mmCIF file of C-alpha atoms in Angstrom:
data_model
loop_
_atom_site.group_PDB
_atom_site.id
_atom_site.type_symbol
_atom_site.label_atom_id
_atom_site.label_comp_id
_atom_site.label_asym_id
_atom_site.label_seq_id
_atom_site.Cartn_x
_atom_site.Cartn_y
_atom_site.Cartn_z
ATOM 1 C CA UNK A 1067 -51.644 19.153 24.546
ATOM 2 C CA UNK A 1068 -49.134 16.292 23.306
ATOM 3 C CA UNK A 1069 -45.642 17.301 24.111
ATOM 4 C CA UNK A 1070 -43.373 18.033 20.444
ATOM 5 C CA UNK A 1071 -40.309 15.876 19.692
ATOM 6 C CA UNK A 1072 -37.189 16.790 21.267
ATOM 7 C CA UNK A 1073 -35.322 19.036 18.775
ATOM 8 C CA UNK A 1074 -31.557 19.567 20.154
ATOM 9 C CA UNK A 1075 -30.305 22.644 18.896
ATOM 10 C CA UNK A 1076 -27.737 22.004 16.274
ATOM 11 C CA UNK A 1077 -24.625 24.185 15.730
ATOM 12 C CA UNK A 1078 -24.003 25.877 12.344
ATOM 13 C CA UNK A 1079 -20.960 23.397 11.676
ATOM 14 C CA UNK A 1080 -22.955 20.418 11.273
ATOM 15 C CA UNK A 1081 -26.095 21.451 9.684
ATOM 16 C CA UNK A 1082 -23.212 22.463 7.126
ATOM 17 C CA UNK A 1083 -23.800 18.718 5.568
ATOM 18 C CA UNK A 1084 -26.823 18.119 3.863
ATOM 19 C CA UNK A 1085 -28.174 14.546 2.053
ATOM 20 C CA UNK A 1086 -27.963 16.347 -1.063
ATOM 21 C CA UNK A 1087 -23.892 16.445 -1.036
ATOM 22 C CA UNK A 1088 -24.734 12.465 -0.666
ATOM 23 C CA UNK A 1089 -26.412 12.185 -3.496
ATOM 24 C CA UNK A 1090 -24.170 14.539 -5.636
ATOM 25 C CA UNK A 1091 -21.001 13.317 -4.511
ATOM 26 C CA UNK A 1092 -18.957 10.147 -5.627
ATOM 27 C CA UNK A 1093 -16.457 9.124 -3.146
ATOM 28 C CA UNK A 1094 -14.383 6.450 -1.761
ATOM 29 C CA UNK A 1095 -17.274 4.798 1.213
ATOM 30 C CA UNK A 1096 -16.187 3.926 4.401
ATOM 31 C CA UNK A 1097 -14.635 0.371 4.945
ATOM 32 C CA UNK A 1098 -16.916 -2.000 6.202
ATOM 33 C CA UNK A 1099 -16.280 -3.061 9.777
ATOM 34 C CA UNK A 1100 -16.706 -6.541 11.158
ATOM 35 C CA UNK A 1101 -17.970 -4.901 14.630
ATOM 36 C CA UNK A 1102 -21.163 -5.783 15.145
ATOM 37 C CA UNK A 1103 -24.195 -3.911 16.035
ATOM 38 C CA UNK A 1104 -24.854 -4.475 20.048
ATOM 39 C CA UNK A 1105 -28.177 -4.566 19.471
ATOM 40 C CA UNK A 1106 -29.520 -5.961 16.244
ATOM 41 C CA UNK A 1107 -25.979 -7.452 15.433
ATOM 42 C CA UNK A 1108 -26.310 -6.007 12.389
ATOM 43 C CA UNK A 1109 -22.294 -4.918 11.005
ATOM 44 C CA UNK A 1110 -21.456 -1.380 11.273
ATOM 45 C CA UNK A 1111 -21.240 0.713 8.670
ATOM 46 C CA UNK A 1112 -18.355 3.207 10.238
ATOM 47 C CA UNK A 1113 -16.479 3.486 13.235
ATOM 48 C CA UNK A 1114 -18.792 4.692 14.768
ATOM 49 C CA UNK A 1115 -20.870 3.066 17.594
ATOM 50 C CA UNK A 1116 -24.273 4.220 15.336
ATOM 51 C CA UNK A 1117 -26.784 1.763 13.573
ATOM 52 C CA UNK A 1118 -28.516 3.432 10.891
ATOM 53 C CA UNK A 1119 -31.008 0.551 10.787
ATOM 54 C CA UNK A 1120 -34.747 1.787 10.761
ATOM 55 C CA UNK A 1121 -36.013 -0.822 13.204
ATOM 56 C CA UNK A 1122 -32.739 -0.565 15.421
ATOM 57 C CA UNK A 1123 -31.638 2.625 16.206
ATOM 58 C CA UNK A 1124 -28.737 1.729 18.325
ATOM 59 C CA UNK A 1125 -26.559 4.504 18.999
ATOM 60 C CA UNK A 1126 -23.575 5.336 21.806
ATOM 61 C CA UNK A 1127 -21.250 7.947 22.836
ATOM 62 C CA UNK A 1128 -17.675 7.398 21.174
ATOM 63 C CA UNK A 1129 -15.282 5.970 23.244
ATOM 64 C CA UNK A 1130 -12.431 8.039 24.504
ATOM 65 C CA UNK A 1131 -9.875 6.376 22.737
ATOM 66 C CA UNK A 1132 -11.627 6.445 18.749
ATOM 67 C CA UNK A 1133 -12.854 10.133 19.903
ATOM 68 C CA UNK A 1134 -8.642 10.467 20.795
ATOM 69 C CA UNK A 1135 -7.740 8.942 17.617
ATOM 70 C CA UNK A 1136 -8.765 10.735 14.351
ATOM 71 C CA UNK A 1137 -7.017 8.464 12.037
ATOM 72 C CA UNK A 1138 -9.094 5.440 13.558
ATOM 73 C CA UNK A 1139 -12.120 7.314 13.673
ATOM 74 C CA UNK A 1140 -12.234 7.952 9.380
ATOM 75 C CA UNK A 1141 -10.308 4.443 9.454
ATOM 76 C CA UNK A 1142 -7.087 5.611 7.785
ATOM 77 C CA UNK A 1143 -3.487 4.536 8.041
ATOM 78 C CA UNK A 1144 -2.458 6.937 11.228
ATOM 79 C CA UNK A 1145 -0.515 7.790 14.336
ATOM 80 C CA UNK A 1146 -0.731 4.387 15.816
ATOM 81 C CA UNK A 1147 0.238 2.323 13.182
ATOM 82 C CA UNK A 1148 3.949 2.247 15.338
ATOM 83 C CA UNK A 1149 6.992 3.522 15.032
ATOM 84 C CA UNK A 1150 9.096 2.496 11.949
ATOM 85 C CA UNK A 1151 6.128 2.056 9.766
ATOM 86 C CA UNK A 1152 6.048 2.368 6.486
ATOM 87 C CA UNK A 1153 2.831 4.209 6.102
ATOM 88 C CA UNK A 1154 2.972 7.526 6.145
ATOM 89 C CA UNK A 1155 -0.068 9.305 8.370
ATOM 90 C CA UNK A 1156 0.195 12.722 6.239
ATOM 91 C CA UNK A 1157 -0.444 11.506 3.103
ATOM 92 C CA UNK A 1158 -4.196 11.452 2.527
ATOM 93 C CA UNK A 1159 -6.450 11.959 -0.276
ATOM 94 C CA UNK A 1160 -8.902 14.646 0.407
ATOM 95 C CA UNK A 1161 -11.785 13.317 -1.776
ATOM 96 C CA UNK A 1162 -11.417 10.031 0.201
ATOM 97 C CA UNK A 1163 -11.619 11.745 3.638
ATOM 98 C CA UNK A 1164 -14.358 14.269 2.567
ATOM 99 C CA UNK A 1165 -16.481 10.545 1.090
ATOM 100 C CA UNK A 1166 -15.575 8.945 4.578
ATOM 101 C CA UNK A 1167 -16.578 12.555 6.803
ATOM 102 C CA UNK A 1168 -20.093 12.329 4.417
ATOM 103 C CA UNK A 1169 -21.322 8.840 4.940
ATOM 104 C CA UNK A 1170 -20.592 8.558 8.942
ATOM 105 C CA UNK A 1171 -22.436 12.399 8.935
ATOM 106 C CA UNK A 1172 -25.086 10.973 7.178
ATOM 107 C CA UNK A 1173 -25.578 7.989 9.672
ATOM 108 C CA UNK A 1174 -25.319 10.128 13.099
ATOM 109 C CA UNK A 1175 -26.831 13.460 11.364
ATOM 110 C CA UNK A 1176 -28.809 15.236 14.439
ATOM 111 C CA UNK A 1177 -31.810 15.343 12.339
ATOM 112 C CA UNK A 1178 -31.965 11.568 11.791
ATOM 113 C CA UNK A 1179 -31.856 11.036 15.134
ATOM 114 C CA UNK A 1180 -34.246 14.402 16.685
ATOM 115 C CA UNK A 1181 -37.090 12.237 17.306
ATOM 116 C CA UNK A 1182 -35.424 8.991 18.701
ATOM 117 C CA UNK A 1183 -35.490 10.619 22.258
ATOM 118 C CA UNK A 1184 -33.567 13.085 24.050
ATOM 119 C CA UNK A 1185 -30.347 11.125 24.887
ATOM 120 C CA UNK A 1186 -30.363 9.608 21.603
ATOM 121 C CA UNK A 1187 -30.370 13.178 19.622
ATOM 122 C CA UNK A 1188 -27.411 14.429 22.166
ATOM 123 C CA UNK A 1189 -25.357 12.032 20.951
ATOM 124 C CA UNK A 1190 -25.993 12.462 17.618
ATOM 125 C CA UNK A 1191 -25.008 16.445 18.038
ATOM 126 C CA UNK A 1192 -21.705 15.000 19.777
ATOM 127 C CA UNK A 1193 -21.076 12.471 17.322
ATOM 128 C CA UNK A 1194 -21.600 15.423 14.518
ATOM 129 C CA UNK A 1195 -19.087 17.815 16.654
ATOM 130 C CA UNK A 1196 -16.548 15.244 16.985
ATOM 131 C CA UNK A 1197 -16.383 14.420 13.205
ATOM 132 C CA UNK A 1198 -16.600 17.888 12.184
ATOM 133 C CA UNK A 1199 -13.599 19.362 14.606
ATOM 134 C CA UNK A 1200 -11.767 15.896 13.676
ATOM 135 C CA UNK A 1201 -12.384 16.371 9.459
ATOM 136 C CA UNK A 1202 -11.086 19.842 9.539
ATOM 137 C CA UNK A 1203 -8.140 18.886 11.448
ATOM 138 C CA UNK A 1204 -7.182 16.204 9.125
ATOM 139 C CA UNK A 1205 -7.926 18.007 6.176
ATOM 140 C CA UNK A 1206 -5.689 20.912 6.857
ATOM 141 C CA UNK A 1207 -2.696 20.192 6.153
ATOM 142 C CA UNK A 1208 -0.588 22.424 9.104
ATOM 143 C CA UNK A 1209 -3.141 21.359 11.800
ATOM 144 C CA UNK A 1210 -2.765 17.399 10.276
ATOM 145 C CA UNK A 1211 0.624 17.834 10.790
ATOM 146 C CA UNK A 1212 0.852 19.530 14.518
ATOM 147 C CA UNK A 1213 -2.085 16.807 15.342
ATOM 148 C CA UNK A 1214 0.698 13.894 14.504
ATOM 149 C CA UNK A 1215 3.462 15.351 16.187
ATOM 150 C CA UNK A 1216 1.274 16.003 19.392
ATOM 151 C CA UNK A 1217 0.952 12.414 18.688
ATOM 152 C CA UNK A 1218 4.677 12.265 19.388
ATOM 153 C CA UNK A 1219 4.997 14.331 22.404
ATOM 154 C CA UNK A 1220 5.657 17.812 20.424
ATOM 155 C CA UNK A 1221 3.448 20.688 20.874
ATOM 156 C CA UNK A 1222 4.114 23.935 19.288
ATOM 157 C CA UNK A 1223 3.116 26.209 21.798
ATOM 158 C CA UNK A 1224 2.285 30.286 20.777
ATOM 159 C CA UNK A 1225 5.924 31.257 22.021
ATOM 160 C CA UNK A 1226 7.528 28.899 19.039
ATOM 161 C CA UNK A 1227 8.884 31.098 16.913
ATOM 162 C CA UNK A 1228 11.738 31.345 13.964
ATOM 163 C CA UNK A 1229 13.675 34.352 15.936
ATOM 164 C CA UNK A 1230 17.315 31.914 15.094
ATOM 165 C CA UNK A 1231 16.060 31.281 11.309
ATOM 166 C CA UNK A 1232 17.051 34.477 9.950
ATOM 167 C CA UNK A 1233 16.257 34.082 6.635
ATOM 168 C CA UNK A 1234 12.871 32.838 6.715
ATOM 169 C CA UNK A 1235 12.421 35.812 8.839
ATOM 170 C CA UNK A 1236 13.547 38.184 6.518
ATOM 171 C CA UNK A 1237 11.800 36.478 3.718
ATOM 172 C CA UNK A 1238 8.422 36.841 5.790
ATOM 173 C CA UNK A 1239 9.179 40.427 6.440
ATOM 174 C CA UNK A 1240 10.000 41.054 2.911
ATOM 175 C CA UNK A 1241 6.830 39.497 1.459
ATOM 176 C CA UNK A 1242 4.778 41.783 4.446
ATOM 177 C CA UNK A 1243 6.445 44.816 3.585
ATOM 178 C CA UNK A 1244 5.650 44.126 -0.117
ATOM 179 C CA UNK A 1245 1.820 42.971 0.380
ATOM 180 C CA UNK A 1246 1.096 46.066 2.286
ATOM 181 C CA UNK A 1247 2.308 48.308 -0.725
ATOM 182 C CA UNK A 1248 1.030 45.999 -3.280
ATOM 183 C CA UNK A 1249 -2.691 46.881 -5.398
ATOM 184 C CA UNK A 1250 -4.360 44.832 -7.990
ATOM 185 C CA UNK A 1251 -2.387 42.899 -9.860
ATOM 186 C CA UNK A 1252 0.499 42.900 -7.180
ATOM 187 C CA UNK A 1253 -1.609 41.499 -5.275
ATOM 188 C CA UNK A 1254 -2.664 38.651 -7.517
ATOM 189 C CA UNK A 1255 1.153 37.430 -7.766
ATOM 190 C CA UNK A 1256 1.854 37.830 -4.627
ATOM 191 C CA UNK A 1257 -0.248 35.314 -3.687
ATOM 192 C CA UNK A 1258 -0.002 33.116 -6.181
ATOM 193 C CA UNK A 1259 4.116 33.489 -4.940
ATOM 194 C CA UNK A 1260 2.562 32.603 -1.832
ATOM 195 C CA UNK A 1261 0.734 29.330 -2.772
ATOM 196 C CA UNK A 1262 4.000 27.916 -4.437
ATOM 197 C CA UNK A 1263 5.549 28.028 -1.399
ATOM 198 C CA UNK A 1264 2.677 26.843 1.238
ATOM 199 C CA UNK A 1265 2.708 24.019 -1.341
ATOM 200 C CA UNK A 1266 6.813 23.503 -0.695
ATOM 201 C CA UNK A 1267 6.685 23.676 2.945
ATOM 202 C CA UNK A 1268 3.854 21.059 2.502
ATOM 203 C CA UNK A 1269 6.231 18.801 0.589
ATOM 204 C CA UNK A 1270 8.990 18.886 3.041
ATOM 205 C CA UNK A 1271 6.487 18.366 5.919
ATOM 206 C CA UNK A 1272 5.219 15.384 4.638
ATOM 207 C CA UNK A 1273 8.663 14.241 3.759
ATOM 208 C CA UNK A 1274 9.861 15.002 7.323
ATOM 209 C CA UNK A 1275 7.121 13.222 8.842
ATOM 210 C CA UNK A 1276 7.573 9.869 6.407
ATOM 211 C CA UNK A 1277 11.066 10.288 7.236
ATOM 212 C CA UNK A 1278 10.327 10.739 11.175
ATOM 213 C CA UNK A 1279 12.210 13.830 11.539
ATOM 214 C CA UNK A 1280 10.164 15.509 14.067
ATOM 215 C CA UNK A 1281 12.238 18.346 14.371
ATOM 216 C CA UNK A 1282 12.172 19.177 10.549
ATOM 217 C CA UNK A 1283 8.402 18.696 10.955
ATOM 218 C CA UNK A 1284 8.025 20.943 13.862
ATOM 219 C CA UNK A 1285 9.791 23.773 11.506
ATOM 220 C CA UNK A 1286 7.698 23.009 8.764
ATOM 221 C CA UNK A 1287 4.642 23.150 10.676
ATOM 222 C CA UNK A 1288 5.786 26.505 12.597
ATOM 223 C CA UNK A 1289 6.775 27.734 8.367
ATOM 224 C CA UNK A 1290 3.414 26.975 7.348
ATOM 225 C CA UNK A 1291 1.767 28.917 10.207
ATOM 226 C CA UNK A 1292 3.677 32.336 9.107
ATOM 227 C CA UNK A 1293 2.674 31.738 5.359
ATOM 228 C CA UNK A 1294 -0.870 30.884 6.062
ATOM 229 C CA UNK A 1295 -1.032 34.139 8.310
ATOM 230 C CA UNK A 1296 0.091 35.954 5.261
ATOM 231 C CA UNK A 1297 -2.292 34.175 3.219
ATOM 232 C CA UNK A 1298 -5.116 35.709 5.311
ATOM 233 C CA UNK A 1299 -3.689 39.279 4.931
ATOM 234 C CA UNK A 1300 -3.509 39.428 1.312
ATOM 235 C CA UNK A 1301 -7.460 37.396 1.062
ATOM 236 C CA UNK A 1302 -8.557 40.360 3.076
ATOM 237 C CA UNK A 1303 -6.552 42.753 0.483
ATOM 238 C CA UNK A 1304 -7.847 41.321 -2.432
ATOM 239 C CA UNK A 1305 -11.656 41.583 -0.891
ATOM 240 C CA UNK A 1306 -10.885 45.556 0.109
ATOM 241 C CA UNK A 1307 -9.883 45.937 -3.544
#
């Protein structure tokens, strides 16, 4: 009996993309790169170490330092640009990260590359992870912004807190207090109170971070956190409803 193609098993967060979002999206492609291919020479098409060629199918694990650097990896302004830069790393344009997360899933899907052999396909489910955990990070805008001051030596740890901002507190405790009361309608403005200020804190994160204020940043990030927790409590509200 011949022996079937190794299949790897392929987690729900990649078989998320599909070549039809290719074909129905318009985006801004990847850059071209000037690396070329080790084996057929051929350039490129993304960062990563893949060849989509039919008759080459050249593909390696990333290296530790792209699979480190997410900016690099989607080929966007980013962390290591250098201190005093004047690009700032925050400020990207969704549809151009979603275009760039599209095409390099489309060249190291795990389905293009099941029956190339069992090594091959395992790298292609890696590959697949690694852009997945790294487009979600970038495209959230709290986790973007504790990813770039990690970046910088700050972590924000699960014992950060606002206890000595005493306002914010109260305004978070306020906004609980009136969620849990709230019904329809209440509801309904309350989070759209909600979104104005995620969208605020957002502002004067990205500010911070062009300005290089990591310690404004830190408090915006840590900001964000409470309002997207609250954001989560009144989604599940409006669903019981």
């Amino acid at each position: 009996m011949p022996l079937k193609p190794y299949k790897p098993t392929v987690p729900s967060y990649i078989r998320m993309y599909s070549a039809r979002d290719d074909k129905k999206s318009t985006y801004t492609l990847h850059p071209k790169t000037k690396i070329p291919c080790p084996k057929c020479k051929t350039p490129l098409p993304t960062q990563l170490p893949t060849c989509p060629e039919q008759k080459c199918g050249y593909i390696a694990p990333v290296s530790s330092d792209l699979g480190a650097d997410y900016f690099s990896l989607f080929a966007l302004p980013g962390v290591r640009d250098g201190e005093g830069s004047s690009r700032n790393a925050f400020s990207i344009d969704p549809r151009e990260l979603r275009g760039r997360f599209l095409q390099m899933q489309k060249v190291c899907h795990p389905d293009r590359w099941a029956q190339k052999g069992e090594d091959e396909a395992q790298i292609a489910v890696n590959q697949s992870a690694l852009l997945n955990k790294a487009y979600q990070t970038l495209l959230s805008p709290r986790l973007r912004g504790e990813y770039i001051l990690s970046h910088h030596g700050i972590d924000i740890t699960e014992m950060d807190n606002m206890d000595r901002e005493q306002e914010l507190m109260m305004q978070v405790m306020e906004a609980r207090e009136e969620l849990e009361s709230a019904e329809g309608e209440e509801v309904k403005a309350l989070m759209e109170a909600n979104a104005e200020r995620v969208e605020k804190v957002t502002a004067e994160l990205e500010d911070a971070i062009g300005r290089e204020d990591w310690a404004q940043a830190k408090r915006s990030v840590i900001q964000l956190r409470y309002w997207e927790s609250f954001k989560r409590a009144g989604q599940g509200m409006e669903v019981d409803h």
